[in-house]
mmCIF file of C-alpha atoms in Angstrom:
data_model
loop_
_atom_site.group_PDB
_atom_site.id
_atom_site.type_symbol
_atom_site.label_atom_id
_atom_site.label_comp_id
_atom_site.label_asym_id
_atom_site.label_seq_id
_atom_site.Cartn_x
_atom_site.Cartn_y
_atom_site.Cartn_z
ATOM 1 C CA MET C 1 11.162 7.742 5.126
ATOM 2 C CA ILE C 2 10.808 8.325 8.827
ATOM 3 C CA PRO C 3 11.054 5.464 11.344
ATOM 4 C CA TRP C 4 9.004 6.234 14.425
ATOM 5 C CA ASP C 5 9.861 3.980 17.344
ATOM 6 C CA ALA C 6 7.054 2.806 19.616
ATOM 7 C CA GLY C 7 6.353 5.501 22.202
ATOM 8 C CA ALA C 8 8.642 8.070 20.572
ATOM 9 C CA SER C 9 7.573 11.683 20.086
ATOM 10 C CA VAL C 10 9.833 12.316 17.094
ATOM 11 C CA GLY C 11 10.978 10.472 13.995
ATOM 12 C CA VAL C 12 14.358 10.223 12.264
ATOM 13 C CA THR C 13 14.799 10.623 8.513
ATOM 14 C CA VAL C 14 16.386 7.484 7.021
ATOM 15 C CA ALA C 15 15.749 8.077 3.310
ATOM 16 C CA GLY C 16 15.208 11.110 1.141
ATOM 17 C CA SER C 17 16.090 14.748 1.653
ATOM 18 C CA THR C 18 13.600 16.748 3.732
ATOM 19 C CA SER C 19 11.568 19.198 1.625
ATOM 20 C CA ASP C 20 14.008 18.727 -1.266
ATOM 21 C CA PRO C 21 12.280 16.820 -4.090
ATOM 22 C CA GLY C 22 14.269 15.655 -7.077
ATOM 23 C CA PRO C 23 15.375 12.795 -9.336
ATOM 24 C CA TRP C 24 18.765 12.026 -7.808
ATOM 25 C CA SER C 25 19.463 8.764 -6.013
ATOM 26 C CA TYR C 26 19.300 10.417 -2.575
ATOM 27 C CA GLN C 27 15.980 12.128 -3.325
ATOM 28 C CA PHE C 28 12.295 11.347 -3.799
ATOM 29 C CA ASN C 29 9.514 13.279 -5.467
ATOM 30 C CA SER C 30 6.171 12.592 -3.757
ATOM 31 C CA PRO C 31 6.841 8.985 -2.645
ATOM 32 C CA THR C 32 3.846 6.790 -1.843
ATOM 33 C CA ALA C 33 4.326 3.143 -0.812
ATOM 34 C CA ILE C 34 6.903 1.339 1.312
ATOM 35 C CA THR C 35 7.702 -2.279 2.081
ATOM 36 C CA PHE C 36 10.648 -4.348 3.328
ATOM 37 C CA ASP C 37 12.217 -7.690 2.502
ATOM 38 C CA PRO C 38 13.516 -10.173 5.127
ATOM 39 C CA TYR C 39 17.011 -8.702 4.967
ATOM 40 C CA GLY C 40 15.965 -5.244 6.113
ATOM 41 C CA TYR C 41 16.125 -3.681 2.663
ATOM 42 C CA MET C 42 13.542 -0.987 2.101
ATOM 43 C CA TYR C 43 11.573 -0.483 -1.130
ATOM 44 C CA ILE C 44 9.849 2.820 -1.906
ATOM 45 C CA VAL C 45 7.564 3.783 -4.780
ATOM 46 C CA ASP C 46 8.852 7.161 -5.987
ATOM 47 C CA TYR C 47 5.668 8.446 -7.624
ATOM 48 C CA ASN C 48 6.720 11.489 -9.632
ATOM 49 C CA ASN C 49 10.044 9.902 -10.617
ATOM 50 C CA ASN C 50 8.249 6.798 -11.976
ATOM 51 C CA ARG C 51 10.528 4.345 -10.221
ATOM 52 C CA VAL C 52 10.954 1.975 -7.292
ATOM 53 C CA GLN C 53 13.996 2.603 -5.106
ATOM 54 C CA LYS C 54 15.782 0.057 -2.910
ATOM 55 C CA TRP C 55 17.567 1.380 0.167
ATOM 56 C CA TYR C 56 20.033 -0.628 2.206
ATOM 57 C CA PRO C 57 20.113 -0.099 5.991
ATOM 58 C CA SER C 58 21.944 3.143 6.875
ATOM 59 C CA ALA C 59 22.455 4.001 3.187
ATOM 60 C CA SER C 60 22.557 7.632 2.074
ATOM 61 C CA TYR C 61 21.106 6.927 -1.361
ATOM 62 C CA GLY C 62 18.796 4.459 -3.080
ATOM 63 C CA ILE C 63 19.218 2.113 -6.039
ATOM 64 C CA THR C 64 16.609 2.064 -8.790
ATOM 65 C CA VAL C 65 15.221 -1.476 -9.146
ATOM 66 C CA ALA C 66 12.235 -0.710 -11.411
ATOM 67 C CA SER C 67 11.671 2.212 -13.771
ATOM 68 C CA GLY C 68 11.237 3.314 -17.356
ATOM 69 C CA SER C 69 7.836 1.875 -18.175
ATOM 70 C CA MET C 70 5.583 3.317 -15.486
ATOM 71 C CA ASN C 71 3.276 6.318 -15.318
ATOM 72 C CA LEU C 72 2.716 7.641 -11.792
ATOM 73 C CA PRO C 73 2.801 4.324 -9.874
ATOM 74 C CA ILE C 74 1.328 4.259 -6.376
ATOM 75 C CA GLY C 75 1.296 0.766 -4.813
ATOM 76 C CA MET C 76 3.635 -2.213 -4.861
ATOM 77 C CA THR C 77 4.182 -5.640 -3.336
ATOM 78 C CA PHE C 78 6.007 -8.901 -4.030
ATOM 79 C CA ASP C 79 4.321 -12.050 -5.295
ATOM 80 C CA ARG C 80 4.955 -15.593 -4.031
ATOM 81 C CA LEU C 81 8.114 -15.928 -6.157
ATOM 82 C CA GLY C 82 9.604 -12.562 -5.264
ATOM 83 C CA ASN C 83 8.558 -10.831 -8.479
ATOM 84 C CA MET C 84 8.004 -7.110 -7.964
ATOM 85 C CA VAL C 85 4.379 -6.169 -8.669
ATOM 86 C CA VAL C 86 3.441 -2.505 -9.145
ATOM 87 C CA ALA C 87 0.136 -0.647 -9.456
ATOM 88 C CA ASP C 88 0.908 1.465 -12.524
ATOM 89 C CA THR C 89 -1.905 3.830 -11.745
ATOM 90 C CA SER C 90 -2.110 6.252 -14.657
ATOM 91 C CA TYR C 91 -1.613 3.453 -17.204
ATOM 92 C CA HIS C 92 -4.542 1.565 -15.593
ATOM 93 C CA ARG C 93 -2.623 -1.681 -15.202
ATOM 94 C CA ILE C 94 -0.759 -3.955 -12.813
ATOM 95 C CA ILE C 95 2.745 -4.867 -13.948
ATOM 96 C CA SER C 96 5.285 -7.430 -12.793
ATOM 97 C CA PHE C 97 9.085 -7.357 -12.911
ATOM 98 C CA ASN C 98 10.521 -10.880 -12.762
ATOM 99 C CA VAL C 99 13.023 -11.586 -10.015
ATOM 100 C CA ALA C 100 16.423 -13.027 -10.923
ATOM 101 C CA CYS C 101 16.678 -15.004 -7.681
ATOM 102 C CA PRO C 102 15.254 -18.512 -8.280
ATOM 103 C CA SER C 103 12.388 -19.771 -6.147
ATOM 104 C CA THR C 104 12.840 -22.664 -3.744
ATOM 105 C CA THR C 105 9.097 -23.141 -3.378
ATOM 106 C CA THR C 106 7.873 -26.652 -4.165
ATOM 107 C CA THR C 107 4.649 -26.786 -6.133
ATOM 108 C CA THR C 108 2.053 -29.307 -4.974
ATOM 109 C CA SER C 109 -1.505 -30.078 -6.006
ATOM 110 C CA ALA C 110 -2.753 -27.543 -3.455
ATOM 111 C CA PRO C 111 -2.554 -23.788 -4.168
ATOM 112 C CA PRO C 112 0.891 -22.448 -3.192
ATOM 113 C CA MET C 113 1.020 -20.466 0.018
ATOM 114 C CA LEU C 114 2.219 -16.959 -0.551
ATOM 115 C CA ILE C 115 5.796 -15.856 -0.064
ATOM 116 C CA THR C 116 5.585 -12.079 -0.094
ATOM 117 C CA THR C 117 9.249 -11.144 -0.275
ATOM 118 C CA PRO C 118 12.342 -11.831 -2.379
ATOM 119 C CA LEU C 119 13.989 -15.148 -1.686
ATOM 120 C CA CYS C 120 17.638 -14.086 -1.622
ATOM 121 C CA SER C 121 19.630 -11.129 -0.369
ATOM 122 C CA THR C 122 21.015 -10.404 -3.844
ATOM 123 C CA ALA C 123 17.686 -10.278 -5.681
ATOM 124 C CA SER C 124 17.428 -8.179 -8.832
ATOM 125 C CA TRP C 125 14.547 -7.644 -11.220
ATOM 126 C CA ASN C 126 14.334 -7.864 -14.998
ATOM 127 C CA GLN C 127 13.405 -4.438 -16.364
ATOM 128 C CA THR C 128 11.237 -5.945 -19.093
ATOM 129 C CA MET C 129 7.901 -5.905 -17.316
ATOM 130 C CA SER C 130 4.767 -7.926 -18.060
ATOM 131 C CA ILE C 131 1.139 -6.852 -17.632
ATOM 132 C CA ILE C 132 -0.746 -9.137 -15.247
ATOM 133 C CA ALA C 133 -4.002 -7.149 -14.927
ATOM 134 C CA GLY C 134 -5.591 -4.306 -16.847
ATOM 135 C CA SER C 135 -4.470 -2.910 -20.193
ATOM 136 C CA THR C 136 -2.029 -0.096 -20.986
ATOM 137 C CA SER C 137 -3.795 3.288 -21.182
ATOM 138 C CA SER C 138 -7.194 1.553 -21.463
ATOM 139 C CA ALA C 139 -9.344 2.595 -18.525
ATOM 140 C CA GLY C 140 -12.612 0.739 -18.097
ATOM 141 C CA SER C 141 -15.040 -1.056 -15.828
ATOM 142 C CA THR C 142 -15.264 -4.515 -17.414
ATOM 143 C CA SER C 143 -13.790 -7.575 -15.708
ATOM 144 C CA THR C 144 -10.562 -7.296 -17.729
ATOM 145 C CA LEU C 145 -10.006 -3.556 -17.260
ATOM 146 C CA LEU C 146 -9.070 -1.238 -14.402
ATOM 147 C CA TYR C 147 -9.466 2.486 -13.842
ATOM 148 C CA ASN C 148 -6.666 4.082 -11.819
ATOM 149 C CA PRO C 149 -5.620 1.089 -9.684
ATOM 150 C CA TYR C 150 -4.054 2.377 -6.469
ATOM 151 C CA ASP C 151 -2.939 -0.601 -4.438
ATOM 152 C CA ILE C 152 -2.385 -4.357 -4.619
ATOM 153 C CA ASP C 153 -1.986 -7.320 -2.295
ATOM 154 C CA TYR C 154 -2.069 -11.127 -2.347
ATOM 155 C CA ASP C 155 -3.852 -13.690 -0.220
ATOM 156 C CA GLY C 156 -2.332 -16.993 0.880
ATOM 157 C CA TYR C 157 -3.242 -18.728 -2.369
ATOM 158 C CA ALA C 158 -1.554 -16.260 -4.729
ATOM 159 C CA ASN C 159 -4.791 -14.513 -5.718
ATOM 160 C CA LEU C 160 -4.111 -10.883 -6.638
ATOM 161 C CA TYR C 161 -6.343 -8.167 -5.156
ATOM 162 C CA VAL C 162 -6.508 -4.737 -6.795
ATOM 163 C CA VAL C 163 -7.916 -1.518 -5.369
ATOM 164 C CA ASP C 164 -9.728 -0.210 -8.462
ATOM 165 C CA TYR C 165 -10.026 3.405 -7.350
ATOM 166 C CA THR C 166 -12.242 5.090 -9.951
ATOM 167 C CA ASN C 167 -14.488 2.022 -10.282
ATOM 168 C CA HIS C 168 -15.127 2.006 -6.502
ATOM 169 C CA ARG C 169 -14.407 -1.704 -6.213
ATOM 170 C CA ILE C 170 -11.897 -4.377 -5.244
ATOM 171 C CA GLN C 171 -11.020 -6.865 -7.981
ATOM 172 C CA ARG C 172 -9.590 -10.342 -7.359
ATOM 173 C CA PHE C 173 -7.564 -12.089 -10.055
ATOM 174 C CA GLN C 174 -6.824 -15.777 -9.676
ATOM 175 C CA LEU C 175 -3.290 -16.950 -10.341
ATOM 176 C CA GLY C 176 -2.589 -16.686 -14.074
ATOM 177 C CA SER C 177 -5.899 -15.016 -14.962
ATOM 178 C CA GLN C 178 -6.414 -11.488 -16.301
ATOM 179 C CA THR C 179 -10.168 -11.587 -15.700
ATOM 180 C CA GLY C 180 -11.131 -10.101 -12.369
ATOM 181 C CA THR C 181 -14.031 -10.754 -10.018
ATOM 182 C CA THR C 182 -15.484 -7.961 -7.884
ATOM 183 C CA VAL C 183 -15.160 -9.015 -4.229
ATOM 184 C CA ALA C 184 -15.988 -5.702 -2.521
ATOM 185 C CA GLY C 185 -17.886 -2.641 -3.629
ATOM 186 C CA SER C 186 -19.967 -2.341 -6.769
ATOM 187 C CA THR C 187 -18.599 -1.370 -10.171
ATOM 188 C CA GLY C 188 -19.199 2.327 -10.842
ATOM 189 C CA SER C 189 -21.633 2.596 -7.927
ATOM 190 C CA LEU C 190 -20.110 4.794 -5.264
ATOM 191 C CA GLY C 191 -21.852 5.259 -1.946
ATOM 192 C CA SER C 192 -21.677 5.184 1.817
ATOM 193 C CA SER C 193 -23.579 1.995 2.619
ATOM 194 C CA ARG C 194 -21.579 -0.947 3.959
ATOM 195 C CA ALA C 195 -22.025 -2.648 0.584
ATOM 196 C CA GLN C 196 -20.360 0.238 -1.251
ATOM 197 C CA LEU C 197 -17.001 1.951 -1.536
ATOM 198 C CA TYR C 198 -16.205 5.555 -2.403
ATOM 199 C CA TYR C 199 -12.807 6.022 -4.023
ATOM 200 C CA PRO C 200 -10.919 3.302 -2.116
ATOM 201 C CA THR C 201 -7.144 3.738 -2.135
ATOM 202 C CA ALA C 202 -5.440 0.981 -0.136
ATOM 203 C CA MET C 203 -5.907 -2.475 1.297
ATOM 204 C CA SER C 204 -4.315 -5.265 3.287
ATOM 205 C CA VAL C 205 -5.334 -8.888 2.697
ATOM 206 C CA THR C 206 -4.873 -11.751 5.155
ATOM 207 C CA LYS C 207 -3.814 -15.226 4.072
ATOM 208 C CA ASN C 208 -7.426 -16.417 4.136
ATOM 209 C CA GLY C 209 -8.641 -13.488 2.033
ATOM 210 C CA THR C 210 -10.087 -11.142 4.652
ATOM 211 C CA MET C 211 -9.691 -7.612 3.305
ATOM 212 C CA PHE C 212 -9.043 -4.403 5.217
ATOM 213 C CA ILE C 213 -9.985 -1.586 2.838
ATOM 214 C CA MET C 214 -9.203 2.118 3.069
ATOM 215 C CA ASP C 215 -12.532 3.592 1.933
ATOM 216 C CA THR C 216 -11.071 7.039 1.500
ATOM 217 C CA SER C 217 -13.986 9.294 0.606
ATOM 218 C CA ASN C 218 -16.151 7.633 3.263
ATOM 219 C CA TYR C 219 -13.426 8.347 5.845
ATOM 220 C CA ARG C 220 -13.386 4.798 7.165
ATOM 221 C CA VAL C 221 -11.642 1.434 7.046
ATOM 222 C CA LEU C 222 -13.794 -1.611 6.295
ATOM 223 C CA ARG C 223 -13.043 -5.237 7.143
ATOM 224 C CA TRP C 224 -14.525 -7.424 4.417
ATOM 225 C CA GLN C 225 -14.482 -11.176 4.954
ATOM 226 C CA VAL C 226 -14.507 -13.794 2.218
ATOM 227 C CA GLY C 227 -17.963 -14.149 0.672
ATOM 228 C CA ASP C 228 -19.512 -11.242 2.580
ATOM 229 C CA THR C 229 -21.672 -8.688 0.800
ATOM 230 C CA LEU C 230 -21.095 -6.056 3.494
ATOM 231 C CA GLY C 231 -18.014 -4.608 5.138
ATOM 232 C CA TYR C 232 -17.629 -3.837 8.841
ATOM 233 C CA VAL C 233 -16.202 -0.524 10.032
ATOM 234 C CA VAL C 234 -12.946 -0.986 11.963
ATOM 235 C CA ALA C 235 -11.682 2.620 11.877
ATOM 236 C CA GLY C 236 -13.416 5.948 11.421
ATOM 237 C CA GLY C 237 -16.846 5.948 9.846
ATOM 238 C CA ASN C 238 -17.917 9.126 11.616
ATOM 239 C CA GLY C 239 -17.262 11.601 8.854
ATOM 240 C CA ASN C 240 -14.254 13.709 8.007
ATOM 241 C CA GLY C 241 -12.522 15.289 10.980
ATOM 242 C CA GLY C 242 -9.700 15.437 13.454
ATOM 243 C CA ALA C 243 -11.365 13.893 16.505
ATOM 244 C CA PHE C 244 -10.030 10.473 17.487
ATOM 245 C CA THR C 245 -13.365 8.902 16.588
ATOM 246 C CA GLN C 246 -12.786 10.162 13.039
ATOM 247 C CA ILE C 247 -10.187 9.986 10.313
ATOM 248 C CA GLY C 248 -9.430 12.675 7.783
ATOM 249 C CA ALA C 249 -8.634 11.979 4.143
ATOM 250 C CA SER C 250 -6.367 8.918 4.355
ATOM 251 C CA TYR C 251 -4.662 6.901 1.643
ATOM 252 C CA GLU C 252 -2.779 4.026 3.276
ATOM 253 C CA LEU C 253 -3.047 1.558 6.128
ATOM 254 C CA PHE C 254 -1.154 -1.266 7.782
ATOM 255 C CA VAL C 255 -2.643 -4.226 9.645
ATOM 256 C CA ASP C 256 -0.518 -5.998 12.262
ATOM 257 C CA ASN C 257 -0.708 -9.666 13.246
ATOM 258 C CA GLN C 258 -3.275 -8.855 15.955
ATOM 259 C CA TYR C 259 -5.480 -7.185 13.314
ATOM 260 C CA ASN C 260 -4.942 -3.742 14.774
ATOM 261 C CA VAL C 261 -5.231 -1.152 12.016
ATOM 262 C CA TYR C 262 -2.748 1.691 11.531
ATOM 263 C CA VAL C 263 -4.133 4.556 9.453
ATOM 264 C CA SER C 264 -1.968 7.095 7.652
ATOM 265 C CA GLU C 265 -4.136 10.180 7.990
ATOM 266 C CA ASN C 266 -2.894 12.310 5.128
ATOM 267 C CA ALA C 267 -5.036 15.383 5.768
ATOM 268 C CA ASN C 268 -4.566 15.252 9.552
ATOM 269 C CA HIS C 269 -0.782 14.774 9.244
ATOM 270 C CA ARG C 270 -0.806 11.930 11.731
ATOM 271 C CA ILE C 271 -0.783 8.157 12.169
ATOM 272 C CA THR C 272 -3.458 6.573 14.352
ATOM 273 C CA LYS C 273 -3.838 3.028 15.656
ATOM 274 C CA TRP C 274 -7.258 1.399 15.910
ATOM 275 C CA LEU C 275 -7.337 -1.625 18.198
ATOM 276 C CA SER C 276 -9.183 -4.692 16.963
ATOM 277 C CA ALA C 277 -10.774 -5.002 20.411
ATOM 278 C CA ASN C 278 -11.974 -1.368 20.391
ATOM 279 C CA PRO C 279 -12.359 -0.018 16.837
ATOM 280 C CA THR C 280 -14.382 3.042 17.867
ATOM 281 C CA THR C 281 -11.481 5.310 18.862
ATOM 282 C CA GLY C 282 -8.019 5.767 17.406
ATOM 283 C CA VAL C 283 -4.809 6.302 19.371
ATOM 284 C CA LEU C 284 -2.212 8.808 18.187
ATOM 285 C CA ILE C 285 1.034 7.069 17.191
ATOM 286 C CA ALA C 286 2.944 9.706 15.211
ATOM 287 C CA GLY C 287 2.552 13.302 14.097
ATOM 288 C CA GLY C 288 -0.614 15.129 15.037
ATOM 289 C CA ASN C 289 1.213 18.418 15.491
ATOM 290 C CA GLY C 290 0.086 20.000 12.251
ATOM 291 C CA ALA C 291 1.916 19.943 8.939
ATOM 292 C CA GLY C 292 5.648 20.575 9.033
ATOM 293 C CA ASN C 293 9.122 19.237 8.294
ATOM 294 C CA THR C 294 10.607 19.074 11.772
ATOM 295 C CA ALA C 295 11.206 15.759 13.540
ATOM 296 C CA GLU C 296 7.912 15.768 15.462
ATOM 297 C CA LYS C 297 5.762 16.635 12.443
ATOM 298 C CA LEU C 298 4.518 15.022 9.258
ATOM 299 C CA ASN C 299 3.313 16.556 6.020
ATOM 300 C CA LEU C 300 0.719 14.583 4.057
ATOM 301 C CA PRO C 301 1.900 11.106 5.142
ATOM 302 C CA TRP C 302 1.127 8.180 2.838
ATOM 303 C CA GLY C 303 2.626 4.681 3.075
ATOM 304 C CA ILE C 304 3.359 3.025 6.416
ATOM 305 C CA TYR C 305 5.086 -0.182 7.494
ATOM 306 C CA LEU C 306 5.369 -1.707 10.978
ATOM 307 C CA ASP C 307 8.454 -3.850 11.595
ATOM 308 C CA SER C 308 8.781 -6.783 13.997
ATOM 309 C CA THR C 309 10.136 -4.562 16.797
ATOM 310 C CA GLY C 310 7.200 -2.159 16.668
ATOM 311 C CA GLY C 311 9.080 0.496 14.725
ATOM 312 C CA LEU C 312 6.815 2.335 12.311
ATOM 313 C CA TYR C 313 8.193 3.549 8.975
ATOM 314 C CA ILE C 314 6.265 6.441 7.457
ATOM 315 C CA VAL C 315 6.363 7.802 3.926
ATOM 316 C CA ASP C 316 6.237 11.531 4.671
ATOM 317 C CA ARG C 317 5.098 12.388 1.179
ATOM 318 C CA GLY C 318 4.782 16.158 1.446
ATOM 319 C CA ASN C 319 8.330 16.332 2.809
ATOM 320 C CA HIS C 320 9.705 13.911 0.162
ATOM 321 C CA ARG C 321 11.287 11.695 2.805
#
């Protein structure tokens, strides 16, 4: 992982071993997603090692907190109770690892507002996972099946949203249900209209259910509001390319509290920021110097996370850091 401070021209490696993939605790092998908890602990999906690693601040190695039952996982998040939820991509399912730290949330007659992070600094997760969406090794396009789910997120009422990559759709699962409803895109119908998606890979969902969707093969990010039948382009949308009105093949995004969109441009080896007030042109934030493993370069970046100080953490996937 590389934190890239606001305005900096170089990053600093804080996890992994540059260009040295492997299974050891200090290594990654093609990592994908990243998130943090309130205590500054970092969680990384280690794709080819089929595990999730937890890194303490300034640590030189990670601790495996989920493993053993996954097949090439890509996305992860925490649910309202602090359970770890993983997009187990090649098994076509979403799985949950129960947290050992008890919840302090009080249930009322209204839907519970989402708590997206563990509730104690000593949280651990039961390694006996449960399937909460999809079915092991059963790819499909019905309302109970998924086909290579890439990413997941929750809204403020604990509804689960799944980026159903090969079905070109976003599925929403209400709390406790394993039957999904298509809320963006059209099952099996890829395309470039604003009503369609084309191999979507990532999303961010606001508390009220507004979706920001990485529509990867259309080289754009769409904002899709609750109940809409069309998305609105908020980044890219001008074909594949390296101009700042375009995005190249991109697989992850981050949306800040001002609804500015950060795009991890995998093929362009850069991170760009698209302002909510001016979504027609991106601003270079990190990388953009071609592929490489030096401090000013990225190599096929994937997951990104913006902290409260404006520091950007980048999963530099091609460099395994």
